[in-house]
PDB file of C-alpha atoms and ligand atoms in Angstrom:
ATOM      1  CA  UNK A   1     -12.738  11.478  -3.325  1.00  0.00           C
ATOM      2  CA  UNK A   2     -10.694  12.368  -0.209  1.00  0.00           C
ATOM      3  CA  UNK A   3      -9.380  10.853   2.892  1.00  0.00           C
ATOM      4  CA  UNK A   4      -9.776  12.712   6.247  1.00  0.00           C
ATOM      5  CA  UNK A   5      -8.133  11.972   9.515  1.00  0.00           C
ATOM      6  CA  UNK A   6      -7.725  14.233  12.574  1.00  0.00           C
ATOM      7  CA  UNK A   7      -7.672  17.757  11.013  1.00  0.00           C
ATOM      8  CA  UNK A   8      -5.966  16.519   7.630  1.00  0.00           C
ATOM      9  CA  UNK A   9      -7.425  15.997   4.240  1.00  0.00           C
ATOM     10  CA  UNK A  10      -5.801  14.101   1.327  1.00  0.00           C
ATOM     11  CA  UNK A  11      -7.385  14.924  -1.935  1.00  0.00           C
ATOM     12  CA  UNK A  12      -7.611  11.824  -4.197  1.00  0.00           C
ATOM     13  CA  UNK A  13      -9.027  13.543  -7.416  1.00  0.00           C
ATOM     14  CA  UNK A  14      -5.406  13.072  -8.833  1.00  0.00           C
ATOM     15  CA  UNK A  15      -3.508   9.789  -8.032  1.00  0.00           C
ATOM     16  CA  UNK A  16      -1.431  10.040  -4.959  1.00  0.00           C
ATOM     17  CA  UNK A  17       1.961   8.386  -4.678  1.00  0.00           C
ATOM     18  CA  UNK A  18       2.543   6.125  -1.641  1.00  0.00           C
ATOM     19  CA  UNK A  19       6.407   5.766  -1.318  1.00  0.00           C
ATOM     20  CA  UNK A  20       7.537   2.535   0.131  1.00  0.00           C
ATOM     21  CA  UNK A  21      10.098   2.973   2.842  1.00  0.00           C
ATOM     22  CA  UNK A  22      12.835   0.416   2.838  1.00  0.00           C
ATOM     23  CA  UNK A  23      13.547  -0.756   6.252  1.00  0.00           C
ATOM     24  CA  UNK A  24      16.582  -3.000   6.500  1.00  0.00           C
ATOM     25  CA  UNK A  25      16.064  -6.097   8.796  1.00  0.00           C
ATOM     26  CA  UNK A  26      17.600  -5.657  12.099  1.00  0.00           C
ATOM     27  CA  UNK A  27      17.626  -1.889  11.833  1.00  0.00           C
ATOM     28  CA  UNK A  28      18.036   0.004  15.174  1.00  0.00           C
ATOM     29  CA  UNK A  29      18.875  -3.045  17.117  1.00  0.00           C
ATOM     30  CA  UNK A  30      22.625  -3.297  16.614  1.00  0.00           C
ATOM     31  CA  UNK A  31      25.668  -1.177  16.001  1.00  0.00           C
ATOM     32  CA  UNK A  32      24.277   0.152  12.635  1.00  0.00           C
ATOM     33  CA  UNK A  33      21.364   1.757  14.557  1.00  0.00           C
ATOM     34  CA  UNK A  34      22.170   5.406  13.901  1.00  0.00           C
ATOM     35  CA  UNK A  35      23.080   5.210  10.222  1.00  0.00           C
ATOM     36  CA  UNK A  36      20.051   2.955   9.321  1.00  0.00           C
ATOM     37  CA  UNK A  37      17.730   5.433  11.045  1.00  0.00           C
ATOM     38  CA  UNK A  38      19.263   8.292   9.235  1.00  0.00           C
ATOM     39  CA  UNK A  39      19.301   6.510   5.906  1.00  0.00           C
ATOM     40  CA  UNK A  40      15.456   5.764   6.334  1.00  0.00           C
ATOM     41  CA  UNK A  41      14.805   9.511   7.285  1.00  0.00           C
ATOM     42  CA  UNK A  42      16.801  10.611   4.212  1.00  0.00           C
ATOM     43  CA  UNK A  43      14.775   8.361   1.994  1.00  0.00           C
ATOM     44  CA  UNK A  44      11.594   9.723   3.448  1.00  0.00           C
ATOM     45  CA  UNK A  45      12.655  13.190   2.700  1.00  0.00           C
ATOM     46  CA  UNK A  46      13.724  12.310  -0.933  1.00  0.00           C
ATOM     47  CA  UNK A  47      10.437  10.578  -1.617  1.00  0.00           C
ATOM     48  CA  UNK A  48       8.556  13.639  -0.332  1.00  0.00           C
ATOM     49  CA  UNK A  49      10.553  15.955  -2.469  1.00  0.00           C
ATOM     50  CA  UNK A  50       9.842  13.608  -5.471  1.00  0.00           C
ATOM     51  CA  UNK A  51       6.195  13.908  -4.874  1.00  0.00           C
ATOM     52  CA  UNK A  52       5.082  11.123  -2.442  1.00  0.00           C
ATOM     53  CA  UNK A  53       2.273  12.345  -0.179  1.00  0.00           C
ATOM     54  CA  UNK A  54       1.975   9.045   1.744  1.00  0.00           C
ATOM     55  CA  UNK A  55       4.966   7.075   3.180  1.00  0.00           C
ATOM     56  CA  UNK A  56       4.328   3.376   3.723  1.00  0.00           C
ATOM     57  CA  UNK A  57       6.315   1.956   6.500  1.00  0.00           C
ATOM     58  CA  UNK A  58       6.513  -1.874   6.934  1.00  0.00           C
ATOM     59  CA  UNK A  59       8.253  -4.012   9.386  1.00  0.00           C
ATOM     60  CA  UNK A  60       8.723  -6.969   6.915  1.00  0.00           C
ATOM     61  CA  UNK A  61       6.212  -9.200   8.838  1.00  0.00           C
ATOM     62  CA  UNK A  62       3.791  -9.300   5.796  1.00  0.00           C
ATOM     63  CA  UNK A  63       6.343 -10.059   3.039  1.00  0.00           C
ATOM     64  CA  UNK A  64       5.546 -13.111   1.114  1.00  0.00           C
ATOM     65  CA  UNK A  65       8.274 -15.852   1.982  1.00  0.00           C
ATOM     66  CA  UNK A  66       9.689 -13.603   4.637  1.00  0.00           C
ATOM     67  CA  UNK A  67      10.578 -15.211   8.022  1.00  0.00           C
ATOM     68  CA  UNK A  68       8.035 -14.476  10.700  1.00  0.00           C
ATOM     69  CA  UNK A  69       9.101 -11.303  12.669  1.00  0.00           C
ATOM     70  CA  UNK A  70       8.448 -11.104  16.294  1.00  0.00           C
ATOM     71  CA  UNK A  71       6.125  -8.536  17.797  1.00  0.00           C
ATOM     72  CA  UNK A  72       8.977  -6.779  19.596  1.00  0.00           C
ATOM     73  CA  UNK A  73      11.270  -6.602  16.501  1.00  0.00           C
ATOM     74  CA  UNK A  74       8.411  -5.187  14.405  1.00  0.00           C
ATOM     75  CA  UNK A  75       7.602  -2.542  16.989  1.00  0.00           C
ATOM     76  CA  UNK A  76      11.319  -1.642  17.374  1.00  0.00           C
ATOM     77  CA  UNK A  77      11.753  -1.310  13.715  1.00  0.00           C
ATOM     78  CA  UNK A  78       8.704   0.861  12.899  1.00  0.00           C
ATOM     79  CA  UNK A  79       7.556   2.865  15.791  1.00  0.00           C
ATOM     80  CA  UNK A  80      10.671   5.108  16.297  1.00  0.00           C
ATOM     81  CA  UNK A  81      10.622   5.886  12.586  1.00  0.00           C
ATOM     82  CA  UNK A  82       6.858   6.753  12.779  1.00  0.00           C
ATOM     83  CA  UNK A  83       7.554   9.100  15.548  1.00  0.00           C
ATOM     84  CA  UNK A  84      10.449  10.739  13.782  1.00  0.00           C
ATOM     85  CA  UNK A  85       8.571  11.080  10.419  1.00  0.00           C
ATOM     86  CA  UNK A  86       5.586  12.488  12.316  1.00  0.00           C
ATOM     87  CA  UNK A  87       7.828  15.056  14.010  1.00  0.00           C
ATOM     88  CA  UNK A  88       9.843  16.203  10.926  1.00  0.00           C
ATOM     89  CA  UNK A  89       7.602  15.982   7.896  1.00  0.00           C
ATOM     90  CA  UNK A  90       4.092  16.937   6.814  1.00  0.00           C
ATOM     91  CA  UNK A  91       3.130  13.734   5.052  1.00  0.00           C
ATOM     92  CA  UNK A  92       0.540  10.944   5.479  1.00  0.00           C
ATOM     93  CA  UNK A  93       2.088   7.855   7.106  1.00  0.00           C
ATOM     94  CA  UNK A  94       0.671   4.530   6.502  1.00  0.00           C
ATOM     95  CA  UNK A  95       1.620   1.403   8.447  1.00  0.00           C
ATOM     96  CA  UNK A  96       1.949  -1.871   6.697  1.00  0.00           C
ATOM     97  CA  UNK A  97       1.039  -4.605   9.283  1.00  0.00           C
ATOM     98  CA  UNK A  98      -1.284  -7.236   9.990  1.00  0.00           C
ATOM     99  CA  UNK A  99      -0.878  -7.413  13.844  1.00  0.00           C
ATOM    100  CA  UNK A 100      -3.332  -5.601  15.962  1.00  0.00           C
ATOM    101  CA  UNK A 101      -0.905  -4.800  18.600  1.00  0.00           C
ATOM    102  CA  UNK A 102       1.315  -3.078  16.070  1.00  0.00           C
ATOM    103  CA  UNK A 103      -1.653  -1.021  14.709  1.00  0.00           C
ATOM    104  CA  UNK A 104      -2.395   0.035  18.215  1.00  0.00           C
ATOM    105  CA  UNK A 105       1.222   1.246  18.710  1.00  0.00           C
ATOM    106  CA  UNK A 106       1.285   2.914  15.368  1.00  0.00           C
ATOM    107  CA  UNK A 107      -1.804   4.837  15.792  1.00  0.00           C
ATOM    108  CA  UNK A 108      -0.500   5.971  19.071  1.00  0.00           C
ATOM    109  CA  UNK A 109       2.690   7.021  17.548  1.00  0.00           C
ATOM    110  CA  UNK A 110       0.863   9.076  14.864  1.00  0.00           C
ATOM    111  CA  UNK A 111       0.197   6.916  11.635  1.00  0.00           C
ATOM    112  CA  UNK A 112      -2.707   8.121   9.370  1.00  0.00           C
ATOM    113  CA  UNK A 113      -3.603   4.989   7.488  1.00  0.00           C
ATOM    114  CA  UNK A 114      -3.521   1.304   8.668  1.00  0.00           C
ATOM    115  CA  UNK A 115      -2.372  -0.839   5.559  1.00  0.00           C
ATOM    116  CA  UNK A 116      -3.308  -4.423   6.140  1.00  0.00           C
ATOM    117  CA  UNK A 117      -2.672  -7.140   3.738  1.00  0.00           C
ATOM    118  CA  UNK A 118      -4.831  -9.439   5.830  1.00  0.00           C
ATOM    119  CA  UNK A 119      -7.811  -6.980   5.585  1.00  0.00           C
ATOM    120  CA  UNK A 120      -8.286  -6.696   9.436  1.00  0.00           C
ATOM    121  CA  UNK A 121      -8.667 -10.470  10.144  1.00  0.00           C
ATOM    122  CA  UNK A 122      -6.428 -10.310  13.191  1.00  0.00           C
ATOM    123  CA  UNK A 123      -8.239 -10.559  16.495  1.00  0.00           C
ATOM    124  CA  UNK A 124      -9.771  -7.154  17.514  1.00  0.00           C
ATOM    125  CA  UNK A 125      -8.169  -5.391  14.519  1.00  0.00           C
ATOM    126  CA  UNK A 126     -11.656  -4.302  13.154  1.00  0.00           C
ATOM    127  CA  UNK A 127     -12.548  -2.843  16.581  1.00  0.00           C
ATOM    128  CA  UNK A 128      -9.186  -1.065  17.037  1.00  0.00           C
ATOM    129  CA  UNK A 129      -9.535   0.637  13.484  1.00  0.00           C
ATOM    130  CA  UNK A 130     -13.219   1.488  14.131  1.00  0.00           C
ATOM    131  CA  UNK A 131     -12.607   3.163  17.485  1.00  0.00           C
ATOM    132  CA  UNK A 132      -9.565   5.069  16.040  1.00  0.00           C
ATOM    133  CA  UNK A 133     -11.647   6.275  13.094  1.00  0.00           C
ATOM    134  CA  UNK A 134      -8.580   5.994  11.013  1.00  0.00           C
ATOM    135  CA  UNK A 135      -8.400   5.203   7.275  1.00  0.00           C
ATOM    136  CA  UNK A 136      -7.634   1.672   6.449  1.00  0.00           C
ATOM    137  CA  UNK A 137      -6.553  -0.264   3.283  1.00  0.00           C
ATOM    138  CA  UNK A 138      -7.933  -3.752   2.969  1.00  0.00           C
ATOM    139  CA  UNK A 139      -6.149  -6.009   0.492  1.00  0.00           C
ATOM    140  CA  UNK A 140      -7.009  -9.310  -1.195  1.00  0.00           C
ATOM    141  CA  UNK A 141      -4.748 -12.155  -0.655  1.00  0.00           C
ATOM    142  CA  UNK A 142      -5.423 -15.904  -1.579  1.00  0.00           C
ATOM    143  CA  UNK A 143      -3.717 -18.158   0.921  1.00  0.00           C
ATOM    144  CA  UNK A 144      -0.980 -17.383   3.338  1.00  0.00           C
ATOM    145  CA  UNK A 145       2.215 -15.512   2.389  1.00  0.00           C
ATOM    146  CA  UNK A 146       4.489 -18.583   2.793  1.00  0.00           C
ATOM    147  CA  UNK A 147       2.643 -20.730   0.282  1.00  0.00           C
ATOM    148  CA  UNK A 148       0.287 -18.382  -1.712  1.00  0.00           C
ATOM    149  CA  UNK A 149       2.534 -18.413  -4.762  1.00  0.00           C
ATOM    150  CA  UNK A 150       2.463 -22.203  -5.048  1.00  0.00           C
ATOM    151  CA  UNK A 151       0.020 -22.821  -7.929  1.00  0.00           C
ATOM    152  CA  UNK A 152      -2.710 -20.235  -7.079  1.00  0.00           C
ATOM    153  CA  UNK A 153      -6.007 -21.190  -9.035  1.00  0.00           C
ATOM    154  CA  UNK A 154      -9.208 -19.147  -9.535  1.00  0.00           C
ATOM    155  CA  UNK A 155     -12.384 -19.818 -11.603  1.00  0.00           C
ATOM    156  CA  UNK A 156     -12.587 -16.142 -12.241  1.00  0.00           C
ATOM    157  CA  UNK A 157      -9.832 -14.026 -10.557  1.00  0.00           C
ATOM    158  CA  UNK A 158     -11.565 -10.682 -10.993  1.00  0.00           C
ATOM    159  CA  UNK A 159     -14.910 -11.972  -9.546  1.00  0.00           C
ATOM    160  CA  UNK A 160     -13.212 -13.711  -6.649  1.00  0.00           C
ATOM    161  CA  UNK A 161     -11.144 -10.743  -5.755  1.00  0.00           C
ATOM    162  CA  UNK A 162     -14.208  -8.497  -5.983  1.00  0.00           C
ATOM    163  CA  UNK A 163     -16.279 -10.862  -3.918  1.00  0.00           C
ATOM    164  CA  UNK A 164     -13.748 -10.967  -1.125  1.00  0.00           C
ATOM    165  CA  UNK A 165     -13.356  -7.067  -1.127  1.00  0.00           C
ATOM    166  CA  UNK A 166     -17.228  -6.709  -0.990  1.00  0.00           C
ATOM    167  CA  UNK A 167     -17.376  -8.982   1.872  1.00  0.00           C
ATOM    168  CA  UNK A 168     -14.511  -7.274   3.846  1.00  0.00           C
ATOM    169  CA  UNK A 169     -16.107  -3.924   3.124  1.00  0.00           C
ATOM    170  CA  UNK A 170     -19.384  -5.265   4.619  1.00  0.00           C
ATOM    171  CA  UNK A 171     -17.637  -6.755   7.670  1.00  0.00           C
ATOM    172  CA  UNK A 172     -15.881  -3.433   8.222  1.00  0.00           C
ATOM    173  CA  UNK A 173     -18.911  -1.345   8.107  1.00  0.00           C
ATOM    174  CA  UNK A 174     -20.681  -3.828  10.389  1.00  0.00           C
ATOM    175  CA  UNK A 175     -17.889  -3.398  12.938  1.00  0.00           C
ATOM    176  CA  UNK A 176     -18.409   0.329  12.857  1.00  0.00           C
ATOM    177  CA  UNK A 177     -15.743   1.447  10.379  1.00  0.00           C
ATOM    178  CA  UNK A 178     -16.929   4.386   8.325  1.00  0.00           C
ATOM    179  CA  UNK A 179     -17.109   3.721   4.735  1.00  0.00           C
ATOM    180  CA  UNK A 180     -15.110   6.934   3.978  1.00  0.00           C
ATOM    181  CA  UNK A 181     -12.267   5.410   5.877  1.00  0.00           C
ATOM    182  CA  UNK A 182     -12.006   2.336   3.580  1.00  0.00           C
ATOM    183  CA  UNK A 183      -9.542   1.960   0.773  1.00  0.00           C
ATOM    184  CA  UNK A 184      -9.366  -1.371  -1.149  1.00  0.00           C
ATOM    185  CA  UNK A 185      -6.540  -3.114  -2.940  1.00  0.00           C
ATOM    186  CA  UNK A 186      -6.708  -6.182  -5.197  1.00  0.00           C
ATOM    187  CA  UNK A 187      -3.262  -7.362  -3.848  1.00  0.00           C
ATOM    188  CA  UNK A 188      -1.095  -7.849  -6.914  1.00  0.00           C
ATOM    189  CA  UNK A 189       1.188 -10.744  -6.449  1.00  0.00           C
ATOM    190  CA  UNK A 190      -0.609 -11.955  -3.396  1.00  0.00           C
ATOM    191  CA  UNK A 191      -1.666 -15.441  -4.384  1.00  0.00           C
ATOM    192  CA  UNK A 192      -1.787 -14.704  -8.047  1.00  0.00           C
ATOM    193  CA  UNK A 193       0.070 -15.892 -11.138  1.00  0.00           C
ATOM    194  CA  UNK A 194       1.498 -13.506 -13.794  1.00  0.00           C
ATOM    195  CA  UNK A 195      -1.529 -13.986 -15.856  1.00  0.00           C
ATOM    196  CA  UNK A 196      -3.896 -13.354 -12.972  1.00  0.00           C
ATOM    197  CA  UNK A 197      -2.046 -10.205 -12.197  1.00  0.00           C
ATOM    198  CA  UNK A 198      -2.231  -8.836 -15.680  1.00  0.00           C
ATOM    199  CA  UNK A 199      -5.991  -9.711 -15.943  1.00  0.00           C
ATOM    200  CA  UNK A 200      -6.558  -7.687 -12.775  1.00  0.00           C
ATOM    201  CA  UNK A 201      -4.500  -4.731 -14.113  1.00  0.00           C
ATOM    202  CA  UNK A 202      -6.399  -4.951 -17.459  1.00  0.00           C
ATOM    203  CA  UNK A 203      -9.699  -4.714 -15.730  1.00  0.00           C
ATOM    204  CA  UNK A 204      -8.592  -2.446 -12.887  1.00  0.00           C
ATOM    205  CA  UNK A 205     -11.386  -0.083 -13.546  1.00  0.00           C
ATOM    206  CA  UNK A 206     -13.941  -2.652 -12.151  1.00  0.00           C
ATOM    207  CA  UNK A 207     -12.641  -2.052  -8.726  1.00  0.00           C
ATOM    208  CA  UNK A 208     -14.387   1.445  -8.597  1.00  0.00           C
ATOM    209  CA  UNK A 209     -17.740  -0.284  -8.387  1.00  0.00           C
ATOM    210  CA  UNK A 210     -17.498  -0.230  -4.471  1.00  0.00           C
ATOM    211  CA  UNK A 211     -17.315   3.577  -4.315  1.00  0.00           C
ATOM    212  CA  UNK A 212     -14.062   3.667  -2.239  1.00  0.00           C
ATOM    213  CA  UNK A 213     -10.646   4.716  -3.211  1.00  0.00           C
ATOM    214  CA  UNK A 214      -8.499   1.915  -4.766  1.00  0.00           C
ATOM    215  CA  UNK A 215      -4.827   1.329  -4.264  1.00  0.00           C
ATOM    216  CA  UNK A 216      -2.432  -0.433  -6.775  1.00  0.00           C
ATOM    217  CA  UNK A 217       0.811  -1.914  -5.673  1.00  0.00           C
ATOM    218  CA  UNK A 218       2.837  -3.571  -8.426  1.00  0.00           C
ATOM    219  CA  UNK A 219       6.094  -1.927  -7.914  1.00  0.00           C
ATOM    220  CA  UNK A 220       9.132  -4.290  -8.681  1.00  0.00           C
ATOM    221  CA  UNK A 221       6.951  -7.349  -8.218  1.00  0.00           C
ATOM    222  CA  UNK A 222       7.398 -10.646  -9.940  1.00  0.00           C
ATOM    223  CA  UNK A 223       4.658  -9.815 -12.400  1.00  0.00           C
ATOM    224  CA  UNK A 224       7.235  -7.462 -13.900  1.00  0.00           C
ATOM    225  CA  UNK A 225      10.422  -9.175 -13.167  1.00  0.00           C
ATOM    226  CA  UNK A 226       9.278 -12.599 -14.250  1.00  0.00           C
ATOM    227  CA  UNK A 227       7.524 -11.301 -17.452  1.00  0.00           C
ATOM    228  CA  UNK A 228      10.758  -9.376 -18.502  1.00  0.00           C
ATOM    229  CA  UNK A 229      13.245 -11.933 -17.123  1.00  0.00           C
ATOM    230  CA  UNK A 230      15.059  -9.096 -15.277  1.00  0.00           C
ATOM    231  CA  UNK A 231      16.014  -8.639 -11.774  1.00  0.00           C
ATOM    232  CA  UNK A 232      14.263  -5.960  -9.547  1.00  0.00           C
ATOM    233  CA  UNK A 233      17.085  -3.415 -10.190  1.00  0.00           C
ATOM    234  CA  UNK A 234      15.927  -3.281 -13.884  1.00  0.00           C
ATOM    235  CA  UNK A 235      12.245  -3.297 -13.247  1.00  0.00           C
ATOM    236  CA  UNK A 236      11.676   0.491 -12.961  1.00  0.00           C
ATOM    237  CA  UNK A 237      10.169   1.001 -16.538  1.00  0.00           C
ATOM    238  CA  UNK A 238       7.914  -1.960 -16.219  1.00  0.00           C
ATOM    239  CA  UNK A 239       6.724  -0.792 -12.598  1.00  0.00           C
ATOM    240  CA  UNK A 240       6.193   2.614 -14.030  1.00  0.00           C
ATOM    241  CA  UNK A 241       4.181   1.350 -16.971  1.00  0.00           C
ATOM    242  CA  UNK A 242       2.046  -0.823 -14.591  1.00  0.00           C
ATOM    243  CA  UNK A 243       1.418   2.316 -12.303  1.00  0.00           C
ATOM    244  CA  UNK A 244       0.426   4.400 -15.254  1.00  0.00           C
ATOM    245  CA  UNK A 245      -2.065   1.876 -16.623  1.00  0.00           C
ATOM    246  CA  UNK A 246      -3.625   1.744 -13.007  1.00  0.00           C
ATOM    247  CA  UNK A 247      -3.633   5.489 -12.767  1.00  0.00           C
ATOM    248  CA  UNK A 248      -5.273   5.832 -16.209  1.00  0.00           C
ATOM    249  CA  UNK A 249      -8.135   3.664 -14.918  1.00  0.00           C
ATOM    250  CA  UNK A 250      -8.421   5.831 -11.898  1.00  0.00           C
ATOM    251  CA  UNK A 251      -6.361   4.317  -9.208  1.00  0.00           C
ATOM    252  CA  UNK A 252      -6.357   6.776  -6.343  1.00  0.00           C
ATOM    253  CA  UNK A 253      -3.175   5.624  -4.497  1.00  0.00           C
ATOM    254  CA  UNK A 254      -0.163   4.033  -6.186  1.00  0.00           C
ATOM    255  CA  UNK A 255       2.296   2.286  -3.958  1.00  0.00           C
ATOM    256  CA  UNK A 256       5.824   2.297  -5.478  1.00  0.00           C
ATOM    257  CA  UNK A 257       9.609   2.250  -4.680  1.00  0.00           C
ATOM    258  CA  UNK A 258      10.532   4.542  -7.493  1.00  0.00           C
ATOM    259  CA  UNK A 259       8.808   7.901  -6.714  1.00  0.00           C
ATOM    260  CA  UNK A 260      10.643  10.133  -9.268  1.00  0.00           C
ATOM    261  CA  UNK A 261       9.930   8.109 -12.162  1.00  0.00           C
ATOM    262  CA  UNK A 262       6.504   7.447 -11.120  1.00  0.00           C
ATOM    263  CA  UNK A 263       5.825  11.145 -10.668  1.00  0.00           C
ATOM    264  CA  UNK A 264       7.124  11.867 -14.053  1.00  0.00           C
ATOM    265  CA  UNK A 265       4.677   9.305 -15.571  1.00  0.00           C
ATOM    266  CA  UNK A 266       1.746  10.685 -13.554  1.00  0.00           C
ATOM    267  CA  UNK A 267       2.398  14.185 -14.834  1.00  0.00           C
ATOM    268  CA  UNK A 268       2.749  12.868 -18.461  1.00  0.00           C
ATOM    269  CA  UNK A 269      -0.627  11.202 -18.024  1.00  0.00           C
ATOM    270  CA  UNK A 270      -2.215  14.248 -16.559  1.00  0.00           C
ATOM    271  CA  UNK A 271      -1.112  16.316 -19.491  1.00  0.00           C
ATOM    272  CA  UNK A 272      -3.242  14.097 -21.491  1.00  0.00           C
ATOM    273  CA  UNK A 273      -6.164  15.035 -19.338  1.00  0.00           C
ATOM    274  CA  UNK A 274      -5.897  18.574 -20.669  1.00  0.00           C
ATOM    275  CA  UNK A 275      -5.925  20.493 -17.422  1.00  0.00           C
ATOM    276  CA  UNK A 276      -2.256  20.377 -16.813  1.00  0.00           C
ATOM    277  CA  UNK A 277      -1.644  22.352 -20.035  1.00  0.00           C
ATOM    278  CA  UNK A 278      -3.269  25.479 -18.543  1.00  0.00           C
ATOM    279  CA  UNK A 279      -0.840  25.290 -15.608  1.00  0.00           C
ATOM    280  CA  UNK A 280       2.299  25.484 -17.708  1.00  0.00           C
TER     281      UNK A 280
HETATM  282  C1  7PM B   1       8.370  -9.496  -1.076  1.00  0.00           C
HETATM  283  C2  7PM B   1       7.169  -9.731  -1.628  1.00  0.00           C
HETATM  284  C3  7PM B   1       8.604  -8.340  -0.309  1.00  0.00           C
HETATM  285  C4  7PM B   1       6.248  -8.733  -1.631  1.00  0.00           C
HETATM  286  C5  7PM B   1       7.611  -7.289  -0.452  1.00  0.00           C
HETATM  287  C6  7PM B   1       6.363  -7.567  -1.018  1.00  0.00           C
HETATM  288  C7  7PM B   1       1.479  -4.523  -0.974  1.00  0.00           C
HETATM  289  C8  7PM B   1       1.441  -3.998   0.329  1.00  0.00           C
HETATM  290  C9  7PM B   1       3.191  -5.265   0.101  1.00  0.00           C
HETATM  291  C10 7PM B   1       0.422  -4.216  -1.917  1.00  0.00           C
HETATM  292  C11 7PM B   1      -0.667  -2.991  -0.099  1.00  0.00           C
HETATM  293  C12 7PM B   1       6.056  -5.304  -1.732  1.00  0.00           C
HETATM  294  C13 7PM B   1       5.406  -6.502  -1.133  1.00  0.00           C
HETATM  295  N1  7PM B   1       2.657  -5.248  -1.161  1.00  0.00           N
HETATM  296  N2  7PM B   1       0.428  -3.367   0.762  1.00  0.00           N
HETATM  297  N3  7PM B   1       2.484  -4.560   0.955  1.00  0.00           N
HETATM  298  N4  7PM B   1      -0.572  -3.427  -1.424  1.00  0.00           N
HETATM  299  N5  7PM B   1      -1.645  -2.384   0.340  1.00  0.00           N
HETATM  300  O1  7PM B   1       6.286  -5.427  -2.965  1.00  0.00           O
HETATM  301  O2  7PM B   1       0.391  -4.631  -3.147  1.00  0.00           O
HETATM  302  O3  7PM B   1       6.264  -4.362  -1.018  1.00  0.00           O
HETATM  303  S1  7PM B   1       4.624  -6.019   0.456  1.00  0.00           S
END
């Protein structure tokens, strides 16, 4: 499997690391502008050097429990960075947003993937992505970010997530999005209890039934911190194990904060798949 956009290709036959770019709230809008921008660029560079082939940029508007971010704040936060990354690095850029206006500006600024936790349910989002012929990640979420972790219930979580993803794939294709541009994501932590999340991870291979690449994002989430009773600063090992279990079940893209540790794990996993040994 591979992703294609403009004249670039991303081979997905080995799992690819999507590095999460931290963007501090209020970045670029006050006196700390210059430092924050440079910190972000340094972070991008180190993630690329550690093996990330995709950088995921988010303006925080999609974060569960986070305050709503205005359109202007989100644009001011992400667009200058996208342009700078595009100019300075040879890497795929994904933009984590659910707002059509931000997608349009991001596409114009040079992103390669739209990453939408709302699976293109904003007005005109389907049409914008279809017209741009750009890869898109559609994610499952139950409920709304502010309230989704408030006692989520399912009859059968795996079935419900798969039904939703199938519906959204159908809607995307009906709107003119090429199936080759679709990536799916079960949405760990988005309207799911710890048990729901681990059930989805245990059965992760079922998400390949749609014939499109699958993305897994569990890094530093509460399914790890709550299970272990540890703060996010101590969730690296748990996060890497989750990433490894998803990769072992064929996840094509792993969205993580800790790129170095995840890359080590993926190389160890690959060594068990024989081929790596010939490359030593
Ligand atoms: C607070 C809670 C802050 C949750 C940040 C988050 C995903 C994503 C996010 C994911 C895809 C985080 C999340 N999670 N996009 N955006 N898949 N495709 O941990 O799992 O970064 S935001």
